[in-house]
Coordinates of C-alpha atoms and ligand atoms in Angstrom, one line a residue:
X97 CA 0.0 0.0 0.0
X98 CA 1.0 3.3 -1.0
X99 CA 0.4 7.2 0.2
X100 CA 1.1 8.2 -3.6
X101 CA -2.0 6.7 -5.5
X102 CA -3.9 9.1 -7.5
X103 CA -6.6 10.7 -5.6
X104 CA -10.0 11.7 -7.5
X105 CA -11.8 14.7 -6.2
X106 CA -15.3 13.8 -5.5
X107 CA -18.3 14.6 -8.1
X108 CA -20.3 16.1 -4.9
X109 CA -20.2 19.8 -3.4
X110 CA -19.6 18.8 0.4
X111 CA -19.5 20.9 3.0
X112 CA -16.1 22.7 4.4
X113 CA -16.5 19.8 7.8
X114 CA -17.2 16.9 5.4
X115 CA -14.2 17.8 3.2
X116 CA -11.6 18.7 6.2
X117 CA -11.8 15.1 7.1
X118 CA -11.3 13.5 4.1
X119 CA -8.7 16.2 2.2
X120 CA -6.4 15.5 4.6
X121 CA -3.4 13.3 3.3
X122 CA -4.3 10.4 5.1
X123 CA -7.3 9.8 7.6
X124 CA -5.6 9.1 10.6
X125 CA -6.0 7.6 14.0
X126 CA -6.9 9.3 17.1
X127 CA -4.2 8.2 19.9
X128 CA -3.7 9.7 23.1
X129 CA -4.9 13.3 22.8
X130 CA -3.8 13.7 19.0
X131 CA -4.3 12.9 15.6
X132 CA -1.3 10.9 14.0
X133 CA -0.5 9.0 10.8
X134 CA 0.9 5.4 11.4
X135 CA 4.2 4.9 12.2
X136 CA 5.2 2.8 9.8
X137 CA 4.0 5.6 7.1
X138 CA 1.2 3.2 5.5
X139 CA -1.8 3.6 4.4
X140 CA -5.1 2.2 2.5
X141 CA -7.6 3.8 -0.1
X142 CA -11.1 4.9 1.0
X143 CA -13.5 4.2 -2.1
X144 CA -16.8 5.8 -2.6
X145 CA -19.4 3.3 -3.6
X146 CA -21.7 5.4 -5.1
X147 CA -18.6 6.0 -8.0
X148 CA -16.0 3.4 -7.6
X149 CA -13.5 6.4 -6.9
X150 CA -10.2 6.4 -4.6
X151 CA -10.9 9.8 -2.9
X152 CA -9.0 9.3 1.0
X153 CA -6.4 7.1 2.5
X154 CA -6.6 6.0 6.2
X155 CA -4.0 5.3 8.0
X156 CA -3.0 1.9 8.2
X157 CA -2.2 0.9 12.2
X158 CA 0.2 -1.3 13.3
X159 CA 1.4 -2.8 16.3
X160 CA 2.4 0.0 17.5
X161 CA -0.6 2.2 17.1
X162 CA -2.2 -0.1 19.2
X163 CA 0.2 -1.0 21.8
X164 CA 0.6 3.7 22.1
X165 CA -3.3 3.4 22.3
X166 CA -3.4 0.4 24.7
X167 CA -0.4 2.4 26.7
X168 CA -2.4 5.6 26.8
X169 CA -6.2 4.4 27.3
X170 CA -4.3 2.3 30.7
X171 CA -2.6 5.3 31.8
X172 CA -5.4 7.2 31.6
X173 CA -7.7 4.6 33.6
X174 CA -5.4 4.1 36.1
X175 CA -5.1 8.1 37.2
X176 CA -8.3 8.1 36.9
X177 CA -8.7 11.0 34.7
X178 CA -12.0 10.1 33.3
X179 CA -12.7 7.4 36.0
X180 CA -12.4 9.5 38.8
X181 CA -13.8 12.8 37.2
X182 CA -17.2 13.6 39.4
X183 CA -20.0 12.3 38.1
X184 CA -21.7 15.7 36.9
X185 CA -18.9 16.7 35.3
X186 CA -18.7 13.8 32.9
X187 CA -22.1 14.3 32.5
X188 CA -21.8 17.8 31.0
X189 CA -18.5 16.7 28.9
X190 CA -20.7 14.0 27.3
X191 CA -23.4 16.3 26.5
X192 CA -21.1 18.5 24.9
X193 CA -19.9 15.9 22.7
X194 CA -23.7 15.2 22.2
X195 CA -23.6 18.8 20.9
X196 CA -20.9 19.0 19.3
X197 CA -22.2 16.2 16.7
X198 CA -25.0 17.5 16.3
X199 CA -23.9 20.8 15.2
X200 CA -21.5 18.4 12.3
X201 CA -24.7 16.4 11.6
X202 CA -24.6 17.4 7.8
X203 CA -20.5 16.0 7.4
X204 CA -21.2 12.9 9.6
X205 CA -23.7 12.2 6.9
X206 CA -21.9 13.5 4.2
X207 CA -19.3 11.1 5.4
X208 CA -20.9 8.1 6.2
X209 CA -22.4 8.5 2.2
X210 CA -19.0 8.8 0.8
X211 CA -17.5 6.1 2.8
X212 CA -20.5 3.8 3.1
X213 CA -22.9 4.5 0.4
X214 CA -25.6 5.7 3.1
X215 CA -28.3 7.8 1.5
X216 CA -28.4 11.2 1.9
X217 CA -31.5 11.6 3.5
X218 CA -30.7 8.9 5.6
X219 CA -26.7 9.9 7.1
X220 CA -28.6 12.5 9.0
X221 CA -30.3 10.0 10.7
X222 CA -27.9 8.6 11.4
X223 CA -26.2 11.4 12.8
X224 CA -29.7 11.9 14.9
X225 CA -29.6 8.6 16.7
X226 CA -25.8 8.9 17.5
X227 CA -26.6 12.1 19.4
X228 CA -29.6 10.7 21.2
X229 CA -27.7 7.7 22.2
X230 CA -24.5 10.2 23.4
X231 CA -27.3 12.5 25.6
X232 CA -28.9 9.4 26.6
X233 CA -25.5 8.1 28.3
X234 CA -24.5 10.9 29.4
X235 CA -27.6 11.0 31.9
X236 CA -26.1 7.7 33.8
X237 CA -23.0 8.8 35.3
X238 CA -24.7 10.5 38.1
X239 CA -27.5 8.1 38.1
X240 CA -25.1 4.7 38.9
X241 CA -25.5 3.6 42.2
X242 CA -24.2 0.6 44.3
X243 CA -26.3 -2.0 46.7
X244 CA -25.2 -2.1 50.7
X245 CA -26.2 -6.2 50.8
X246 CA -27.8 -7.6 54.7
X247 CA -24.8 -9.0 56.3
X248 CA -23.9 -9.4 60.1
X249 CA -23.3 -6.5 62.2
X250 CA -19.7 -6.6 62.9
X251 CA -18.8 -6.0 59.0
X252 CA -20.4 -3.8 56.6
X253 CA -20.2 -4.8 52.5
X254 CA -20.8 -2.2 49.6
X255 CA -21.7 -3.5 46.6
X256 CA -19.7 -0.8 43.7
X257 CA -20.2 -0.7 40.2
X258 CA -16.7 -0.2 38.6
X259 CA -16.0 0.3 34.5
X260 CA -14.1 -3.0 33.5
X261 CA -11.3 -0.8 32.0
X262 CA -9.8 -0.6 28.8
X263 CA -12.3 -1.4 26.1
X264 CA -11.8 -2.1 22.8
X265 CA -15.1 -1.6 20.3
X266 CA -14.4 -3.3 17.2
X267 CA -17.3 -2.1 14.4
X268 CA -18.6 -3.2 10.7
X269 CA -19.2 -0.6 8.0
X270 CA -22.9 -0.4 7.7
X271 CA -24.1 2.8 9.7
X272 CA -20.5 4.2 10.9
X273 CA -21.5 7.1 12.6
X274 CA -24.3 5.0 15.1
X275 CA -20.8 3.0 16.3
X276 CA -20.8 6.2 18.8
X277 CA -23.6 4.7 21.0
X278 CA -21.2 1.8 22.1
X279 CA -18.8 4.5 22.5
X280 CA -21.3 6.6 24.7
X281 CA -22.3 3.6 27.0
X282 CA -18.3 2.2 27.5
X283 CA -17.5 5.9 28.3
X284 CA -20.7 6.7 30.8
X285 CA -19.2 3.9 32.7
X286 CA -16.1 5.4 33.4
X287 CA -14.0 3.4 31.0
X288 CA -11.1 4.2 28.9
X289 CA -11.9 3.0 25.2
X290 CA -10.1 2.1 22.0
X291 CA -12.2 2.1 18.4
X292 CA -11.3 0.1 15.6
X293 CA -13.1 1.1 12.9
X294 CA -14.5 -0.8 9.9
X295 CA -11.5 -0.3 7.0
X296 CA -14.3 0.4 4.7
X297 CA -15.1 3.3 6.6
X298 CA -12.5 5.4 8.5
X299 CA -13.8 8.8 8.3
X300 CA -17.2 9.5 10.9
X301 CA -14.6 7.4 13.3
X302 CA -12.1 9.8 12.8
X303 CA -14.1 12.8 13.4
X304 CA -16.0 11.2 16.5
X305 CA -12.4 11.0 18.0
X306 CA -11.7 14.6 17.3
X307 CA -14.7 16.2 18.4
X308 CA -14.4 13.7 21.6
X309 CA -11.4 15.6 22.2
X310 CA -12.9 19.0 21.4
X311 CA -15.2 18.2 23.5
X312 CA -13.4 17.8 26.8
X313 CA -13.3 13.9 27.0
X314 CA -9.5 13.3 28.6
X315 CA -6.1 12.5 26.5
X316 CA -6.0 8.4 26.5
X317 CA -10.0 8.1 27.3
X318 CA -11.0 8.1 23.7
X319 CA -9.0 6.3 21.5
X320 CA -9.5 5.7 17.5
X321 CA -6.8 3.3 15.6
X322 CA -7.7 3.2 11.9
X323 CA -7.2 -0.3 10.0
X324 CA -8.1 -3.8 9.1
X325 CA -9.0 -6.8 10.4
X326 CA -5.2 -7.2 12.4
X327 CA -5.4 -4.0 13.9
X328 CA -8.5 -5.6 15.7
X329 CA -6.7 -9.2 16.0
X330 CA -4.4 -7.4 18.0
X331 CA -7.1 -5.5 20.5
X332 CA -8.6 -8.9 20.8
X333 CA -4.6 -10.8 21.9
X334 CA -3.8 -7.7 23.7
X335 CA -3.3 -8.3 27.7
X336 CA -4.0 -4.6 28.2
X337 CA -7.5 -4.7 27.3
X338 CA -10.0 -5.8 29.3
X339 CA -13.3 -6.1 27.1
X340 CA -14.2 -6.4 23.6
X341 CA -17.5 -5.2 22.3
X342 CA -17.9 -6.6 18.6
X343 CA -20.2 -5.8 16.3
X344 CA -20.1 -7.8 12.7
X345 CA -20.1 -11.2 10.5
X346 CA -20.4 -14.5 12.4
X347 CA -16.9 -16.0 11.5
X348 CA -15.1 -13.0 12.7
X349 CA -17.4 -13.0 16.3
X350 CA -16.5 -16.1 16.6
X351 CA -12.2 -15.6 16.0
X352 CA -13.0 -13.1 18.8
X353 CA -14.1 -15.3 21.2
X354 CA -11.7 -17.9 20.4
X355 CA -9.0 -15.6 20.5
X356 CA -9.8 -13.9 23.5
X357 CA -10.1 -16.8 25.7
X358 CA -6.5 -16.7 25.9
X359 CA -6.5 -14.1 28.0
X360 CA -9.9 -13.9 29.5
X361 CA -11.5 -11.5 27.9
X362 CA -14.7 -10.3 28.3
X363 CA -16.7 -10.3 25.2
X364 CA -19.9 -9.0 23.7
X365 CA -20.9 -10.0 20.7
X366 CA -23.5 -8.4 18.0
X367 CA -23.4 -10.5 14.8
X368 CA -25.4 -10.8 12.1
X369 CA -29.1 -12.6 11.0
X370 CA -31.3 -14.2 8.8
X371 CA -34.2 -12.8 9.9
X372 CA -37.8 -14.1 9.1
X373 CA -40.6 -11.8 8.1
X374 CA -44.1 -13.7 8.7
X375 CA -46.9 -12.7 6.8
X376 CA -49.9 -14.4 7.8
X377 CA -53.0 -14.2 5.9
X378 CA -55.4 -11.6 7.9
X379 CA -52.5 -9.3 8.2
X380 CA -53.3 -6.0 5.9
X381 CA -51.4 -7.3 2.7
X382 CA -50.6 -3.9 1.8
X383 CA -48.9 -3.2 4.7
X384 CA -47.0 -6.2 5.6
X385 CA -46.1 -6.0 1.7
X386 CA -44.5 -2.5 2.5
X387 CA -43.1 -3.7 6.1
X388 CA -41.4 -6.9 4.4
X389 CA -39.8 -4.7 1.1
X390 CA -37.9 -2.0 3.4
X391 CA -37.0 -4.8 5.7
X392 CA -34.8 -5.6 2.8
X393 CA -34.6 -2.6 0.7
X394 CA -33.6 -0.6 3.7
X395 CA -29.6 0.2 3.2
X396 CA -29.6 -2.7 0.7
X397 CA -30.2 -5.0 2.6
X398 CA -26.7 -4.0 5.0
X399 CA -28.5 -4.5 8.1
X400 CA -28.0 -6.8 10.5
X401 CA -31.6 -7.0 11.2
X402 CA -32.2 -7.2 7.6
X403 CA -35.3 -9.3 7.0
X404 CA -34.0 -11.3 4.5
X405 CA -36.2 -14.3 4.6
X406 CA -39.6 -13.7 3.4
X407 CA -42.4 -16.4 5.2
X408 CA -46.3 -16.1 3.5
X409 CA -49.0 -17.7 4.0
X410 CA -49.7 -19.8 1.0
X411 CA -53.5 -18.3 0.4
X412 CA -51.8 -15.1 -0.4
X413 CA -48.4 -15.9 -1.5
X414 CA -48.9 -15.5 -5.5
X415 CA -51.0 -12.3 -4.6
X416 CA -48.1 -11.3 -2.0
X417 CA -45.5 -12.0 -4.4
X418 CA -46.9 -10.3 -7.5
X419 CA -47.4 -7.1 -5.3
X420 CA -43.8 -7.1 -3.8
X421 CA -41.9 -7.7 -7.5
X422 CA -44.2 -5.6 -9.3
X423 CA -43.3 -2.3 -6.5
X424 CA -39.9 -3.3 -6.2
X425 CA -39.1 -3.0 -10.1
X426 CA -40.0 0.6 -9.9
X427 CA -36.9 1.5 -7.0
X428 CA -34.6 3.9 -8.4
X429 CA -31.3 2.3 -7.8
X430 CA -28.4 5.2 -8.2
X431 CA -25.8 6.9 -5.8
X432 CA -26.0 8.1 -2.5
X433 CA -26.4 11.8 -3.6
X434 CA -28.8 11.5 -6.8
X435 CA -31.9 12.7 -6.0
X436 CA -34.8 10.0 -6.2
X437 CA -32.8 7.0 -5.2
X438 CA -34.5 4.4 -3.0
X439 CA -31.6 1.9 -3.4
X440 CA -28.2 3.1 -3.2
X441 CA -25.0 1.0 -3.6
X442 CA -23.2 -1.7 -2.0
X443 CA -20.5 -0.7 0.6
X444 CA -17.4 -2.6 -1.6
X445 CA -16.7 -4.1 -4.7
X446 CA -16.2 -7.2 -2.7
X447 CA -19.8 -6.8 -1.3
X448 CA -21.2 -6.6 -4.5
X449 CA -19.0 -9.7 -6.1
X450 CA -20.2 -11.3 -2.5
X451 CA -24.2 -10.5 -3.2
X452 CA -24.1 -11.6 -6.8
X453 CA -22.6 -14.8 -5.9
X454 CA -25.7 -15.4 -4.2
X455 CA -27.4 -14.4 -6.6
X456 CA -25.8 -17.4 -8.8
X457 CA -26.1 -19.9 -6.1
X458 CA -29.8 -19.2 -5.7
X459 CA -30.1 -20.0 -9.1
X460 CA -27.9 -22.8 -9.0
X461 CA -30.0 -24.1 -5.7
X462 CA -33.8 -24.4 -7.9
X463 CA -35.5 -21.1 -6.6
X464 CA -36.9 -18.5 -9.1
X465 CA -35.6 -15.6 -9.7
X466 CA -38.8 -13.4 -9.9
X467 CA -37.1 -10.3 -9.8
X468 CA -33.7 -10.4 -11.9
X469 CA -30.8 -7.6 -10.3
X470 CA -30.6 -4.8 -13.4
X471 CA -27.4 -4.5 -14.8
X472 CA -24.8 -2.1 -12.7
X473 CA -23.7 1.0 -14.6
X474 CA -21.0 3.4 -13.4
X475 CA -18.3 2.9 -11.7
X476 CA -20.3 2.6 -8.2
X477 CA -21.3 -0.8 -6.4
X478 CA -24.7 -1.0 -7.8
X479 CA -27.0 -4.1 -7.3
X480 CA -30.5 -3.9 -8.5
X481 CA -33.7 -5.7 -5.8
X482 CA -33.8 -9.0 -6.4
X483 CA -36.6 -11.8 -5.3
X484 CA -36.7 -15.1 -5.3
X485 CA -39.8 -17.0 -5.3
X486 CA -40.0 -20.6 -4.7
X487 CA -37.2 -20.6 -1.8
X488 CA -36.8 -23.7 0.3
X489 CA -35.6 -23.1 4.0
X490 CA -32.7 -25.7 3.4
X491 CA -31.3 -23.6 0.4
X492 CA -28.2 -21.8 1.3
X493 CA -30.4 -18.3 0.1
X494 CA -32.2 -18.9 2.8
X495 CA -29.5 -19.9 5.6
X496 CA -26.4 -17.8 4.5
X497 CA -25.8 -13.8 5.2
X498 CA -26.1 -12.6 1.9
X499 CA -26.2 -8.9 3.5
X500 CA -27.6 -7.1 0.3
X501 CA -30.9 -6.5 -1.8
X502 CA -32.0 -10.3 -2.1
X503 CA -35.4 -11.1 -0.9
X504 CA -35.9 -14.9 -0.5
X505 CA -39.9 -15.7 -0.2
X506 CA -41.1 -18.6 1.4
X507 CA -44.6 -20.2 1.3
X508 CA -46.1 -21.9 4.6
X509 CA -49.4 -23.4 5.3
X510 CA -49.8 -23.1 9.1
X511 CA -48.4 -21.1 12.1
X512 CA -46.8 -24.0 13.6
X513 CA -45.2 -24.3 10.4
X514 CA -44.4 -21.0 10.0
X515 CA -42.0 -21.0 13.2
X516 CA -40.5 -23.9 12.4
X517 CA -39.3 -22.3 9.7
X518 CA -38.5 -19.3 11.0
X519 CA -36.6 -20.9 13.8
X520 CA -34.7 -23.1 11.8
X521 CA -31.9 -21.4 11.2
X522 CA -28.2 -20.6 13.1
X523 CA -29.3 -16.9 13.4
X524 CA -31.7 -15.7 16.4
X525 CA -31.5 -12.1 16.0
X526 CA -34.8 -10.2 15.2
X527 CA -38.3 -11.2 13.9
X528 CA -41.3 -9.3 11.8
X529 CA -45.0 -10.1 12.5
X530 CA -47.0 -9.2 10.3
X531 CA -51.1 -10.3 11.7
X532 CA -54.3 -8.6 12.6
X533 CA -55.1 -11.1 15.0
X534 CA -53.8 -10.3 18.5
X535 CA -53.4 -13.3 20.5
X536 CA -51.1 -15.1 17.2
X537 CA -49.2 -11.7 17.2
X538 CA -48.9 -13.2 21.1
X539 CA -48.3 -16.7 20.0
X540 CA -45.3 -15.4 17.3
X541 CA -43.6 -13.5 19.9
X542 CA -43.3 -16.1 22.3
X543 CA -42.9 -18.8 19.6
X544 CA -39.9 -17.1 17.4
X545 CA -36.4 -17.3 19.2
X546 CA -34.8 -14.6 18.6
X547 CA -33.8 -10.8 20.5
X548 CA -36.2 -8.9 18.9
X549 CA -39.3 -9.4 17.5
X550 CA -41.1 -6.5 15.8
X551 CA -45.1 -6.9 15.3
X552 CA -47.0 -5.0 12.3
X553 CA -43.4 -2.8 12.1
X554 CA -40.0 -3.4 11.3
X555 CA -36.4 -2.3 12.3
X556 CA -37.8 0.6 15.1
X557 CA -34.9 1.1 17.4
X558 CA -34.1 3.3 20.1
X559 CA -31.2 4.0 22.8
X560 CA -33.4 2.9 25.8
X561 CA -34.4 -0.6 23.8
X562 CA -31.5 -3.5 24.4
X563 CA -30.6 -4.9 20.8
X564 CA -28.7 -8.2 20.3
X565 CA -29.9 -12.0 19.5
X566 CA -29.4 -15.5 20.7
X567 CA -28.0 -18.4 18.9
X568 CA -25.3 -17.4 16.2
X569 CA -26.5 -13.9 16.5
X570 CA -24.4 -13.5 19.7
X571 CA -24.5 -13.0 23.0
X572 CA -25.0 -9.1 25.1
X573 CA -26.9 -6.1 24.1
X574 CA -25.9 -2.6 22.7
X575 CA -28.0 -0.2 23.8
X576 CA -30.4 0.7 27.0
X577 CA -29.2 -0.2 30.2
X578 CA -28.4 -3.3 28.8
X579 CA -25.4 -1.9 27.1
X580 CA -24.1 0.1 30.1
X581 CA -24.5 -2.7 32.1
X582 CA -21.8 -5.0 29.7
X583 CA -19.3 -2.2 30.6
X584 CA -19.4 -2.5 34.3
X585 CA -18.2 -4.7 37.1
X586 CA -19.5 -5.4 40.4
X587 CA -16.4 -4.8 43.5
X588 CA -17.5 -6.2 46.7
X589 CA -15.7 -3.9 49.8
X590 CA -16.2 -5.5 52.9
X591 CA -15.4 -3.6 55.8
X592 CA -14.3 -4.5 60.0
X593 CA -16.7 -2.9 62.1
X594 CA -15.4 -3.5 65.9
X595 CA -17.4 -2.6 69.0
X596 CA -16.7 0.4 71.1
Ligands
NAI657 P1 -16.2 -8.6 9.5 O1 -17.0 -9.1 10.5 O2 -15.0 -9.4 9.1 O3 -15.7 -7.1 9.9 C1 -16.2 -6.3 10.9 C2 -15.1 -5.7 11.7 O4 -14.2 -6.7 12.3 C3 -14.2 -4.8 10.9 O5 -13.8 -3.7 11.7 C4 -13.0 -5.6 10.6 O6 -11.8 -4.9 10.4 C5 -12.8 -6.4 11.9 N1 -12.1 -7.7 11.9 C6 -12.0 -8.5 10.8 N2 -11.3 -9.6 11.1 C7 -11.0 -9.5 12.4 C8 -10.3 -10.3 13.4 N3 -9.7 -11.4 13.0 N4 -10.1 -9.8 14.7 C9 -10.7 -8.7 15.0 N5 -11.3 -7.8 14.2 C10 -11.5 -8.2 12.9 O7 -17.1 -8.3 8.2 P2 -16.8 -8.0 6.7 O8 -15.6 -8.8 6.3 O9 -16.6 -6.5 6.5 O10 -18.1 -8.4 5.9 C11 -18.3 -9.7 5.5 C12 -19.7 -10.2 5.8 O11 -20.0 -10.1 7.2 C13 -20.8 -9.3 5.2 O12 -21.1 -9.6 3.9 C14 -22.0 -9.6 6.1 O13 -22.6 -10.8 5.7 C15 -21.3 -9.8 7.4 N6 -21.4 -8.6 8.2 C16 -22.5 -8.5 9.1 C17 -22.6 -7.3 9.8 C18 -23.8 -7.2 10.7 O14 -24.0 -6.2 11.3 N7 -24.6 -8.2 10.9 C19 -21.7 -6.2 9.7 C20 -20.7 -6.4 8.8 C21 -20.5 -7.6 8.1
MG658 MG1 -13.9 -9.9 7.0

């Protein structure tokens, strides 16, 4: 990898916060107090899907970005800079920083379109929920409080909650600026935290660490190291680091847990899903037909909770089916900026080779392809909708992570049917409902094994509402108390109380 690539200049007038971050000459990580380049002077290209176009480099870390960031997220727990800071204070520090996005909420989702492909509309969002999840936070630190258990009189035990310490957050590519609620909840805590972003997407990471900085959060507390999969390897191996929060594919959770067994580590683990959407015949067809398409269409399909396995009744499965192809045809598919498009591009031209693979093997497998992808044009990573008809639950279409615009639909004849099939599968991380009747919409929630499970609606988050799954999905929750709570210990201090 080379600093001396030719850089394009992007087709897009961005504004004067958007383009500081990515003009730069390389992107670069966020390490004790300051902004550096790697030591070893490498670096990687930052594409934007929406053109195919090297516009950035970020910096590529090293061992020794992360052993200065390990180094200086340590030093900074152990004087308790952050730690120690009184609760109110850290409150107001984190609301700043709460502000301080907000006020940048056009570049974070300018940024998160050039580096992602997020749509325009929706980087703003975006944006939106990371401050609500930083404001949300920043209420606990004066709102954590201990338990003084029932124990004899002669001793006297307090029950503290205590951050776990250094904690490294490990993040995908597919909504880069939201990666600052884990951030948020690790910090509220008390901890000291090290980011590894997705090395599809350096540059909202990059500007949360600044304004983190900007915004009074201590040298050391905050710590972004830019690079790939190794710079995240070596968080995971690290002795320093106490905790891992992981969000991402299945095969690399589960590396992380294997890895990080050798020296304890504490893990949480948010990976991704093959979520069933159940359509059951007196739902309102119209709406579960809109429900199920942007459970899929939504980001194209780069959603952990995308609902990628379609489940309808077979009384209206033709009628279902017919409705869903004929609506999706119409999607304006184009680039993150054009105005009018519904479907924007894949994050990477490995996503897209990834996605039409599936594409192949669904064809390969027997199932119909009722909607064929349109060709791509440009240089972007564009991948029309696509549906499948005709899907069996053993095909690989209907098992595997495609993680792009692929619908699979899938006919059943009962309920009990209908969870079998929704259950059978590795994943167990979210559900969709769709049912006018209120005691099935009862049954389904109880019936379907996953962490979430979303009735007559789809894909509704917010910062107070624990996320995560069972099974394959992972294990732990981002967000809500939940969240805070994976960040925290419990110290027992037992104390001698002697008579008079
Ligand atoms: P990935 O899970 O490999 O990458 C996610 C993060 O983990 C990135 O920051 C990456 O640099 C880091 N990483 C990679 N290898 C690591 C290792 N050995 N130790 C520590 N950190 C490591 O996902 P990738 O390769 O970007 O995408 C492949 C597929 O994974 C996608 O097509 C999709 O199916 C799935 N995926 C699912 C996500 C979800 O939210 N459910 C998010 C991203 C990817
Ligand atoms: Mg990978």
């Amino acid at each position: 990898m080379s600093t001396t690539a030719e850089r394009a200049s992007l087709p897009y007038d961005l504004s004067a916060a958007a383009r500081a971050v990515y003009e730069q000459p390389v992107v670069g990580h966020v390490i004790d107090g300051e902004v550096r380049e790697s030591a070893s002077g490498e670096s990687f290209p930052v594409y934007d899907p929406s053109t195919g176009l090297e516009f950035a480099r970020g910096a590529q870390g090293g061992s020794a970005e992360v052993e200065a960031a390990v180094l200086s997220a340590r030093r900074a727990f152990v004087d308790g800079r952050w730690r120690l800071m009184p609760p109110a204070q850290k409150e107001r520090v984190l609301h700043r920083y709460a502000e301080l996005i907000a006020e940048n909420r056009t570049a974070f989702g300018e940024l998160d379109s050039i580096d992602a492909g997020i749509l325009k509309g929706f980087g703003g969002f975006i944006a939106d929920f990371a401050v609500g999840a930083i404001d949300y936070y920043a209420g606990w630190p004066t709102k954590l409080k201990g338990v003084v258990p029932a124990v004899p009189a002669d001793l006297s035990v307090a029950l503290v909650r205590e951050p776990v310490g250094v904690v490294g957050i490990i993040t995908p590519w597919n909504g880069p600026t939201a990666v600052a609620a884990f951030v948020a909840a690790a910090l509220a805590a008390g901890n000291s935290v090290i980011l590894k972003p997705a090395e599809q997407t350096p540059l909202s990471a990059h500007l949360l660490g600044v304004l983190a900085l900007r915004a009074g959060v201590p040298a050391g507390v905050f710590n972004v190291v830019q690079g790939a999969g190794e710079v995240g390897g070596a968080l995971v191996a690290h002795p320093g680091v106490d905790k891992i929060s992981f969000t991402g594919s299945v095969a690399t959770g589960k590396a992380i847990a294997e890895a990080g067994a050798k020296t304890l580590k504490r893990v949480s683990l948010e990976l991704g899903g093959k979520s069933p959407i159940l359509v059951f015949p007196d739902a309102d067809l119209d709406l579960a037909a809109a429900g199920a398409m942007s459970a899929i269409w939504n980001n194209s399909g780069q959603v952990c909770t995308a609902g990628s396995r379609t489940l309808v009744h077979r009384s209206v499965y033709d009628r279902f089916a017919e409705k869903v192809v004929a609506e999706s045809a119409k999607l304006q598919v184009g680039g993150a900026f054009e105005e009018g498009t519904e479907l924007g591009p894949l994050v990477s031209a490995a996503q897209l080779a990834r996605v039409q693979s599936y594409v192949e093997i669904g064809q390969a497998e027997g199932a119909e392809l009722a909607l064929s992808p349109t060709a791509s044009g440009g240089g972007g990573y564009f991948h029309g909708p696509t549906v499948f008809t005709g899907v069996r639950n053993d095909m690989r279409i209907a098992q595997e992570e495609i993680f792009g615009p692929v619908m699979a639909l899938l006919p059943f004849d009962t309920e009990e049917e209908a969870y079998a099939i929704a259950n059978d599968v590795e994943f167990g991380l979210s559900a969709g409902v769709w049912t006018n009747d209120l005691s099935r919409a009862h049954r389904a929630s109880r019936a379907l094994h996953v962490g979430t499970v979303w009735i007559n609606t789809y894909q509704n988050n917010d910062v107070s509402v624990p996320y995560g799954g069972v099974k394959q999905s992972g294990y732990g929750r981002t967000l809500g108390e939940e969240s805070l709570e994976a960040f925290l210990h419990t110290k027992s201090v037992w104390t001698k109380v002697f008579d008079a």
